[in-house]
Coordinates of C-alpha atoms in Angstrom, one line a residue:
Chain A
M2 CA 24.3 -103.3 -87.6
T3 CA 22.5 -104.4 -90.7
G4 CA 21.4 -106.8 -89.5
D5 CA 18.7 -104.9 -88.3
R6 CA 17.1 -103.6 -90.5
P7 CA 13.4 -105.4 -91.9
I8 CA 15.2 -107.3 -95.7
G9 CA 13.1 -105.9 -98.5
E10 CA 13.5 -107.4 -102.1
D11 CA 16.4 -106.5 -102.5
D12 CA 17.9 -108.1 -100.6
L13 CA 16.7 -111.8 -101.8
H14 CA 17.5 -109.9 -105.2
A15 CA 21.1 -109.8 -103.8
F16 CA 21.4 -113.5 -102.0
V17 CA 19.7 -114.8 -105.3
E18 CA 23.1 -112.9 -107.3
G19 CA 25.2 -113.8 -103.8
R20 CA 26.3 -109.7 -103.5
L21 CA 25.5 -109.6 -99.8
P22 CA 27.9 -108.9 -97.2
P23 CA 28.7 -111.3 -94.6
E24 CA 26.3 -110.1 -91.8
R25 CA 24.0 -109.3 -94.6
R26 CA 23.4 -112.6 -95.8
E27 CA 23.3 -114.0 -92.6
A28 CA 19.9 -111.6 -91.4
V29 CA 18.8 -112.8 -94.9
E30 CA 19.2 -116.4 -94.1
T31 CA 17.3 -116.3 -90.6
F32 CA 14.2 -114.4 -92.5
L33 CA 13.6 -117.1 -94.9
A34 CA 14.6 -120.1 -92.4
D35 CA 11.5 -118.3 -90.8
H36 CA 10.0 -117.4 -94.2
P37 CA 9.4 -120.7 -96.6
A38 CA 7.2 -119.2 -99.7
A39 CA 10.8 -116.7 -99.7
T40 CA 13.0 -119.2 -99.8
A41 CA 11.1 -121.6 -102.3
Q42 CA 11.1 -118.6 -103.6
V43 CA 14.5 -117.4 -103.7
A44 CA 15.6 -120.7 -104.6
A45 CA 13.5 -121.3 -108.1
D46 CA 15.3 -117.9 -108.6
R47 CA 18.1 -119.3 -107.2
E48 CA 17.8 -122.3 -109.8
R49 CA 16.4 -119.8 -113.1
R50 CA 19.6 -117.9 -113.2
E51 CA 22.1 -121.1 -112.8
A52 CA 20.0 -122.8 -115.2
L53 CA 20.6 -119.0 -118.0
R54 CA 23.9 -118.8 -117.0
A55 CA 24.4 -122.0 -118.2
R56 CA 22.6 -122.4 -121.4
L57 CA 24.2 -119.1 -122.3
A58 CA 27.9 -120.1 -121.5
F59 CA 28.2 -120.9 -124.8
K60 CA 29.0 -117.7 -126.2
A61 CA 31.0 -116.6 -124.1
D62 CA 33.4 -119.6 -124.9
E63 CA 33.7 -119.7 -128.0
P64 CA 36.4 -118.7 -130.1
I65 CA 36.1 -115.0 -131.3
P66 CA 35.3 -115.0 -135.0
A67 CA 38.3 -113.3 -136.4
R68 CA 35.7 -110.6 -138.3
L69 CA 35.3 -109.2 -134.7
R70 CA 38.8 -108.2 -133.3
I71 CA 40.1 -105.0 -133.0
A72 CA 42.6 -104.9 -135.9
H73 CA 40.2 -106.0 -138.4
V74 CA 37.4 -104.3 -136.8
R75 CA 39.3 -101.0 -138.1
A76 CA 40.8 -101.9 -141.0
E77 CA 36.7 -102.1 -142.5
R78 CA 36.8 -98.1 -140.8
R79 CA 39.2 -97.4 -142.5
S80 CA 37.9 -98.8 -145.7
V81 CA 34.7 -97.0 -145.7
Q82 CA 36.6 -93.7 -145.0
G83 CA 38.8 -94.6 -148.1
R84 CA 36.0 -94.8 -149.9
R85 CA 34.6 -91.7 -148.9
L86 CA 37.5 -90.3 -150.1
A87 CA 37.6 -90.8 -153.0
A88 CA 34.2 -89.6 -153.6
V89 CA 35.7 -86.8 -152.2
A90 CA 38.8 -86.7 -155.0
A91 CA 36.7 -87.3 -157.5
A92 CA 34.3 -83.9 -156.3
L93 CA 37.5 -82.4 -156.1
A94 CA 38.5 -83.6 -160.2
W95 CA 34.7 -82.7 -161.8
L96 CA 35.7 -79.3 -160.4
V97 CA 39.5 -79.0 -162.3
V98 CA 37.2 -81.0 -165.3
G99 CA 35.7 -77.7 -165.2
G100 CA 33.7 -74.0 -165.5
A101 CA 29.8 -74.6 -164.3
T102 CA 30.3 -78.4 -164.1
G103 CA 32.3 -77.5 -161.6
W104 CA 30.1 -75.9 -159.2
T105 CA 26.9 -77.4 -159.1
A106 CA 29.2 -80.8 -158.3
H107 CA 31.4 -78.8 -155.5
A108 CA 27.8 -77.4 -154.3
W109 CA 26.3 -80.7 -154.6
M110 CA 29.0 -82.1 -152.6
A111 CA 29.4 -79.4 -150.1
R112 CA 25.7 -79.2 -149.2
P113 CA 26.7 -82.5 -147.2
I114 CA 26.9 -82.6 -144.0
A115 CA 30.0 -80.0 -143.2
A116 CA 28.1 -77.1 -143.7
N117 CA 25.4 -78.2 -141.8
Q118 CA 27.0 -77.5 -139.3
N119 CA 29.1 -75.0 -140.3
R120 CA 26.2 -73.4 -140.5
V121 CA 25.2 -75.0 -137.4
A122 CA 27.7 -73.6 -134.7
Q123 CA 28.0 -69.7 -137.3
D124 CA 23.8 -69.3 -136.4
A125 CA 24.8 -70.9 -132.5
L126 CA 27.5 -68.1 -132.5
S127 CA 24.9 -65.4 -133.8
A128 CA 22.4 -66.8 -131.6
H129 CA 24.3 -66.9 -127.7
R130 CA 25.9 -63.6 -127.8
V131 CA 22.2 -62.3 -128.9
F132 CA 20.3 -64.3 -126.1
V133 CA 23.1 -64.0 -123.8
A134 CA 23.5 -60.3 -123.1
E135 CA 19.9 -60.6 -122.2
I136 CA 18.4 -59.1 -118.2
A137 CA 15.2 -59.0 -118.1
H138 CA 14.3 -62.0 -120.7
P139 CA 16.8 -64.1 -122.1
V140 CA 14.8 -67.0 -121.5
E141 CA 11.5 -67.8 -123.5
V142 CA 10.6 -70.3 -121.4
G143 CA 12.2 -70.9 -117.5
A144 CA 13.9 -74.0 -116.0
A145 CA 11.0 -73.9 -113.4
Q146 CA 9.5 -75.4 -116.8
Q147 CA 11.6 -77.5 -117.7
A148 CA 8.7 -80.5 -118.8
H149 CA 7.6 -78.0 -120.2
L150 CA 10.0 -76.5 -122.3
L151 CA 12.1 -79.7 -124.1
Q152 CA 7.4 -80.9 -124.5
W153 CA 7.4 -77.4 -126.5
L154 CA 10.8 -77.6 -128.2
S155 CA 10.4 -81.0 -128.9
K156 CA 7.3 -81.2 -130.8
R157 CA 8.7 -77.5 -133.2
L158 CA 11.8 -79.6 -134.3
G159 CA 9.8 -83.2 -135.0
R160 CA 13.0 -84.3 -132.1
S161 CA 13.1 -85.9 -128.1
L162 CA 14.7 -83.5 -126.9
Q163 CA 16.6 -84.2 -123.0
A164 CA 18.7 -80.1 -121.6
P165 CA 21.3 -81.4 -120.0
D166 CA 22.7 -82.3 -116.9
L167 CA 25.1 -79.5 -116.5
A168 CA 26.2 -78.9 -112.4
A169 CA 29.0 -81.4 -112.0
L170 CA 30.3 -78.6 -113.8
G171 CA 28.8 -75.5 -111.7
Y172 CA 25.5 -74.6 -115.0
H173 CA 22.2 -75.5 -114.1
L174 CA 19.5 -74.7 -116.3
M175 CA 18.5 -70.9 -116.3
G176 CA 15.1 -72.4 -119.2
G177 CA 15.1 -72.3 -123.7
R178 CA 13.7 -70.9 -126.7
L179 CA 12.4 -71.2 -129.7
L180 CA 14.4 -69.7 -132.7
P181 CA 14.0 -70.1 -136.5
A182 CA 16.6 -71.3 -138.9
G183 CA 16.4 -70.2 -142.1
N184 CA 12.5 -72.0 -142.7
E185 CA 13.1 -74.6 -139.6
P186 CA 12.9 -74.0 -135.7
A187 CA 15.5 -75.2 -133.7
A188 CA 16.4 -74.7 -129.9
Q189 CA 18.2 -72.4 -127.1
L190 CA 19.1 -73.9 -123.6
M191 CA 21.1 -70.8 -122.1
Y192 CA 22.8 -72.5 -118.6
E193 CA 24.5 -70.3 -115.8
D194 CA 26.9 -70.8 -112.6
D195 CA 27.2 -70.0 -109.9
R196 CA 28.5 -66.4 -110.9
G197 CA 26.4 -65.4 -114.3
A198 CA 28.5 -66.1 -116.5
R199 CA 26.6 -68.2 -118.9
L200 CA 26.3 -71.2 -121.9
T201 CA 24.3 -71.6 -124.6
L202 CA 23.2 -75.3 -126.8
Y203 CA 21.8 -75.2 -130.3
I204 CA 20.2 -77.5 -131.4
R205 CA 18.7 -78.1 -135.0
A206 CA 17.7 -81.4 -136.6
S207 CA 20.2 -82.2 -139.2
D208 CA 20.9 -84.7 -141.4
S209 CA 21.9 -88.0 -140.4
G210 CA 24.8 -88.5 -140.4
E211 CA 27.4 -88.3 -137.5
T212 CA 30.7 -85.9 -137.4
S213 CA 33.7 -85.0 -134.8
F214 CA 33.6 -82.0 -132.6
R215 CA 34.3 -79.0 -134.4
F216 CA 36.0 -75.7 -133.0
A217 CA 35.1 -72.1 -134.2
Q218 CA 34.9 -68.6 -132.6
S219 CA 33.6 -65.2 -132.5
G220 CA 34.8 -63.1 -131.1
E221 CA 35.4 -63.6 -127.1
V222 CA 33.2 -66.8 -127.5
S223 CA 33.2 -70.4 -128.9
A224 CA 31.7 -73.0 -130.0
F225 CA 32.1 -76.5 -130.3
S226 CA 30.0 -78.5 -132.6
W227 CA 28.7 -81.8 -133.5
I228 CA 25.9 -83.2 -135.8
D229 CA 24.6 -86.5 -133.9
G230 CA 21.4 -89.1 -134.4
G231 CA 19.7 -86.1 -137.2
L232 CA 20.5 -83.6 -134.9
G233 CA 23.1 -80.8 -135.2
Y234 CA 24.6 -79.2 -131.7
A235 CA 26.7 -76.2 -130.4
I236 CA 27.6 -75.4 -127.3
S237 CA 29.0 -71.8 -127.1
A238 CA 30.5 -69.9 -124.6
A239 CA 32.6 -67.3 -123.4
L240 CA 35.2 -70.2 -122.3
D241 CA 39.1 -71.5 -123.5
R242 CA 38.7 -74.0 -125.7
E243 CA 40.2 -76.5 -123.7
R244 CA 37.6 -75.9 -120.3
L245 CA 34.1 -75.9 -123.0
L246 CA 35.4 -79.1 -124.0
R247 CA 35.3 -80.9 -121.3
I248 CA 31.7 -79.3 -121.1
A249 CA 30.7 -80.3 -125.1
E250 CA 32.6 -84.0 -124.2
A251 CA 30.5 -84.5 -121.3
V252 CA 26.9 -82.2 -123.0
Y253 CA 27.7 -84.7 -125.8
R254 CA 28.0 -87.9 -123.0
Q255 CA 24.4 -87.0 -121.4
L256 CA 22.8 -87.1 -124.7
D257 CA 23.7 -90.5 -126.0
H258 CA 23.2 -92.2 -122.9
A259 CA 20.3 -90.3 -122.9
P260 CA 17.5 -92.7 -122.2
S261 CA 15.7 -93.8 -124.9
P262 CA 11.7 -93.4 -124.6
E263 CA 11.4 -96.7 -124.4
S264 CA 13.8 -97.7 -121.3
K265 CA 11.8 -94.3 -119.8
R266 CA 8.4 -96.5 -119.6
L267 CA 9.4 -98.5 -116.7
Chain B
M1 CA 48.6 -98.6 -131.8
D2 CA 47.2 -102.0 -129.9
E3 CA 47.1 -100.8 -127.0
I4 CA 43.5 -99.8 -128.0
A5 CA 43.5 -104.1 -129.1
A6 CA 43.8 -105.6 -125.9
L7 CA 40.9 -103.4 -123.9
L8 CA 39.2 -103.9 -125.7
E9 CA 39.0 -107.3 -127.0
P10 CA 38.8 -109.7 -123.8
H11 CA 35.3 -107.3 -123.6
I12 CA 34.5 -109.7 -126.1
P13 CA 32.7 -112.5 -125.4
A14 CA 31.0 -111.2 -123.1
L15 CA 29.8 -109.4 -126.0
R16 CA 28.9 -112.3 -128.1
R17 CA 27.2 -113.4 -125.1
Y18 CA 24.7 -110.3 -124.5
A19 CA 24.1 -110.5 -128.1
W20 CA 23.9 -113.7 -129.2
A21 CA 20.9 -113.5 -125.7
L22 CA 19.2 -110.4 -127.3
L23 CA 18.6 -111.6 -130.8
R24 CA 19.3 -115.6 -130.7
D25 CA 20.8 -115.4 -134.0
G26 CA 25.1 -116.2 -134.3
D27 CA 25.5 -113.7 -137.4
A28 CA 22.5 -110.7 -136.3
A29 CA 24.3 -110.9 -133.1
D30 CA 28.5 -110.6 -133.9
D31 CA 26.6 -108.4 -136.7
L32 CA 25.7 -105.6 -133.6
V33 CA 29.1 -106.3 -132.0
Q34 CA 30.8 -105.7 -135.0
D35 CA 28.6 -102.0 -134.7
C36 CA 29.1 -101.7 -131.0
L37 CA 33.3 -102.2 -131.9
E38 CA 33.0 -99.7 -134.7
R39 CA 31.0 -97.4 -132.5
A40 CA 34.0 -98.4 -129.6
L41 CA 36.5 -97.2 -131.9
A42 CA 34.6 -94.2 -133.4
R43 CA 35.1 -92.7 -129.5
W44 CA 37.6 -94.4 -128.0
R45 CA 39.0 -89.8 -127.4
L46 CA 34.9 -89.2 -126.4
R47 CA 35.5 -91.8 -123.3
R48 CA 35.8 -91.3 -119.8
R49 CA 39.5 -92.8 -119.2
D50 CA 38.3 -93.1 -115.5
G51 CA 35.0 -94.8 -116.4
N52 CA 34.3 -98.3 -116.6
L53 CA 35.2 -99.2 -120.1
R54 CA 33.1 -102.8 -120.0
A55 CA 29.8 -100.7 -118.6
W56 CA 29.8 -98.2 -122.5
L57 CA 30.6 -101.6 -124.3
F58 CA 27.8 -102.5 -123.1
T59 CA 25.9 -99.1 -122.9
I60 CA 26.3 -98.4 -126.9
Q61 CA 25.9 -102.2 -127.8
R62 CA 22.5 -102.1 -125.8
N63 CA 21.7 -98.7 -127.6
L64 CA 23.3 -100.1 -130.6
F65 CA 20.0 -103.3 -130.3
L66 CA 17.3 -100.7 -129.3
S67 CA 18.0 -98.4 -132.1
G68 CA 18.1 -101.6 -134.6
L69 CA 15.7 -102.1 -133.1
R70 CA 12.8 -98.5 -133.8
R71 CA 14.2 -98.7 -137.6
G72 CA 13.1 -103.7 -138.1
R73 CA 16.1 -104.1 -139.3
R74 CA 17.3 -105.8 -136.2
R75 CA 14.2 -108.5 -134.9
G76 CA 14.4 -109.6 -131.0
P77 CA 14.0 -113.0 -131.4
D78 CA 10.9 -114.2 -133.1
V79 CA 11.7 -118.0 -132.8
D80 CA 8.1 -120.3 -133.0
I81 CA 8.4 -123.2 -129.9
D82 CA 9.8 -125.6 -132.6
A83 CA 12.5 -124.0 -133.4
L84 CA 13.4 -122.8 -130.5
A85 CA 13.2 -127.1 -129.5
A86 CA 16.0 -127.8 -132.3
V87 CA 18.3 -125.3 -130.4
P88 CA 21.7 -127.0 -129.3
S89 CA 20.7 -127.0 -125.5
A90 CA 24.6 -127.9 -123.5
E91 CA 21.6 -129.4 -120.6
A92 CA 19.6 -131.4 -123.3
S93 CA 20.6 -134.3 -121.5
Q94 CA 19.4 -133.5 -117.9
D95 CA 16.6 -135.3 -116.6
S96 CA 16.1 -131.4 -115.1
E97 CA 12.6 -131.0 -116.1
L98 CA 13.7 -126.5 -115.1
M99 CA 16.4 -127.8 -118.2
R100 CA 13.9 -129.3 -120.4
R101 CA 11.1 -126.4 -120.5
D102 CA 14.5 -124.3 -122.3
V103 CA 15.4 -121.1 -119.3
L104 CA 15.3 -119.1 -122.9
A105 CA 11.5 -119.9 -123.7
E106 CA 10.9 -117.7 -120.0
L107 CA 14.0 -115.5 -121.3
D108 CA 11.2 -114.5 -124.3
A109 CA 8.1 -114.2 -122.5
L110 CA 9.9 -110.5 -120.8
S111 CA 10.2 -107.7 -122.2
E112 CA 12.8 -106.5 -123.5
E113 CA 13.9 -103.9 -120.8
Q114 CA 13.5 -107.3 -117.9
R115 CA 15.4 -109.3 -120.1
S116 CA 18.8 -107.0 -119.9
V117 CA 18.3 -106.1 -117.0
L118 CA 18.1 -110.0 -116.1
L119 CA 21.0 -110.7 -118.5
L120 CA 23.2 -107.7 -117.4
V121 CA 22.8 -108.4 -113.8
A122 CA 22.4 -112.4 -113.4
V123 CA 24.9 -113.0 -116.3
E124 CA 26.8 -110.3 -116.7
D125 CA 27.2 -110.0 -113.4
F126 CA 27.1 -106.4 -113.1
S127 CA 26.1 -104.3 -110.1
Y128 CA 23.1 -102.8 -110.3
A129 CA 23.9 -99.0 -110.0
E130 CA 25.9 -99.6 -113.4
T131 CA 22.9 -101.7 -115.0
A132 CA 20.7 -98.3 -113.5
R133 CA 24.0 -96.1 -116.3
I134 CA 23.9 -99.0 -118.6
L135 CA 20.6 -97.9 -119.1
G136 CA 20.4 -95.4 -118.8
V137 CA 17.2 -94.8 -116.0
P138 CA 17.0 -94.8 -112.4
L139 CA 18.6 -97.6 -109.6
G140 CA 14.9 -98.3 -108.4
T141 CA 13.9 -98.8 -112.0
V142 CA 16.6 -101.2 -112.0
M143 CA 15.0 -102.9 -109.3
S144 CA 11.5 -103.1 -109.9
R145 CA 12.3 -104.6 -113.6
L146 CA 14.3 -107.1 -112.1
S147 CA 11.6 -108.7 -109.1
R148 CA 9.4 -108.2 -112.3
A149 CA 11.8 -110.2 -114.4
R150 CA 12.5 -112.7 -111.7
A151 CA 8.6 -113.3 -110.6
A152 CA 7.5 -114.1 -113.9
M153 CA 9.5 -116.1 -115.0
R154 CA 8.4 -118.3 -111.5
R155 CA 5.1 -117.8 -112.4
R156 CA 6.5 -119.7 -115.9
L157 CA 7.3 -122.2 -113.3
D158 CA 4.2 -122.3 -111.6
S159 CA 1.5 -122.4 -113.7
G160 CA 3.8 -125.5 -116.2
S161 CA 3.5 -123.2 -119.1
G162 CA 6.7 -122.9 -120.1
A163 CA 5.9 -123.6 -123.4
V164 CA 3.4 -121.5 -124.2
L165 CA 6.3 -118.4 -126.7
R166 CA 4.6 -115.2 -125.6
R167 CA 5.5 -112.0 -127.6
V168 CA 5.7 -109.6 -125.4
K169 CA 5.6 -105.7 -127.1

């Protein structure tokens, strides 16, 4: 059956790779018998493929360097974390040393990433409460103009934003809006499922750094927040922790694997 | 505990091969692999349990490579042709014209996007669909990059320009 379809470039590549099913391979061989130019091309491609594999094979054949053993990589991570703990301990010691100095140190230590993440979560929860209840104008720019929406929000936040596709979880993008976050802008994307249940993804610029998920709750609304790649995120919905975690992980994964601007160029 | 090591370590040789093909420097390549493994351990909980671990690792490694490029810390191979000729080639003794014109020089003439597609498909044996997921592009883009990569390599072969190392930004 597959033999009836005309031969395409994709067939020729798969032929070079040796990954065609037998009947398709036969069809390609028949085609090549009548097309000397394509035959030469396939032969040249095969040759380069073999040459490239042979040329790179030595790297995969080498014994793994000790520093790449997982045990070693893990120990390395732990020692970095250990150093961080030591820094926290030192800051705590400052607190004990006392009064004004202690408070200054505390304010200085607390400013970084954890406090930041906490604010992202709290602001996200407030914004969620205000706009999820909105009937007439839940979003400023609707999903119909998704490209415009993301371009606009990206420009305002000074980072390239993506709208994760949550269709697999039953949610579709409604649109988004710009919000104030202190003196800076933040973005809110709103999603809805087919029963009208809404969730929001709140995004704002953050110091670089990386945190794990943190759970926060306000009334019946829950949020998971995290910081990654210079952006603070929080996903909020009136869902239980487990279900929200699944959504947060899906969002995280999509944003993590989102094509970079470079790779979008063809 | 070392269940994780048992899952990850079998992929290290291929990760090193891909890293070396991208960076062409043994230490820099192993730094990249190490960063990749660190990141994988940090996000171990977040991986798709039913997913393809190998493809996940390659995705992490390539994203780290790209962000390294963006920060200018990790550069693509910036080797001139003399240095390249000095790279010991396993096939150097063979009298084939193909091998004398080092296939690595041809690889360097490709853009990073074409290079990664070619490496993932032709060397690492990922399916087209897996390659598309690793690179975060549609399947059609993978196919067209593969076509362009191969066409470019063929052109170099035809024109005998194998000795000229072009840097494509």
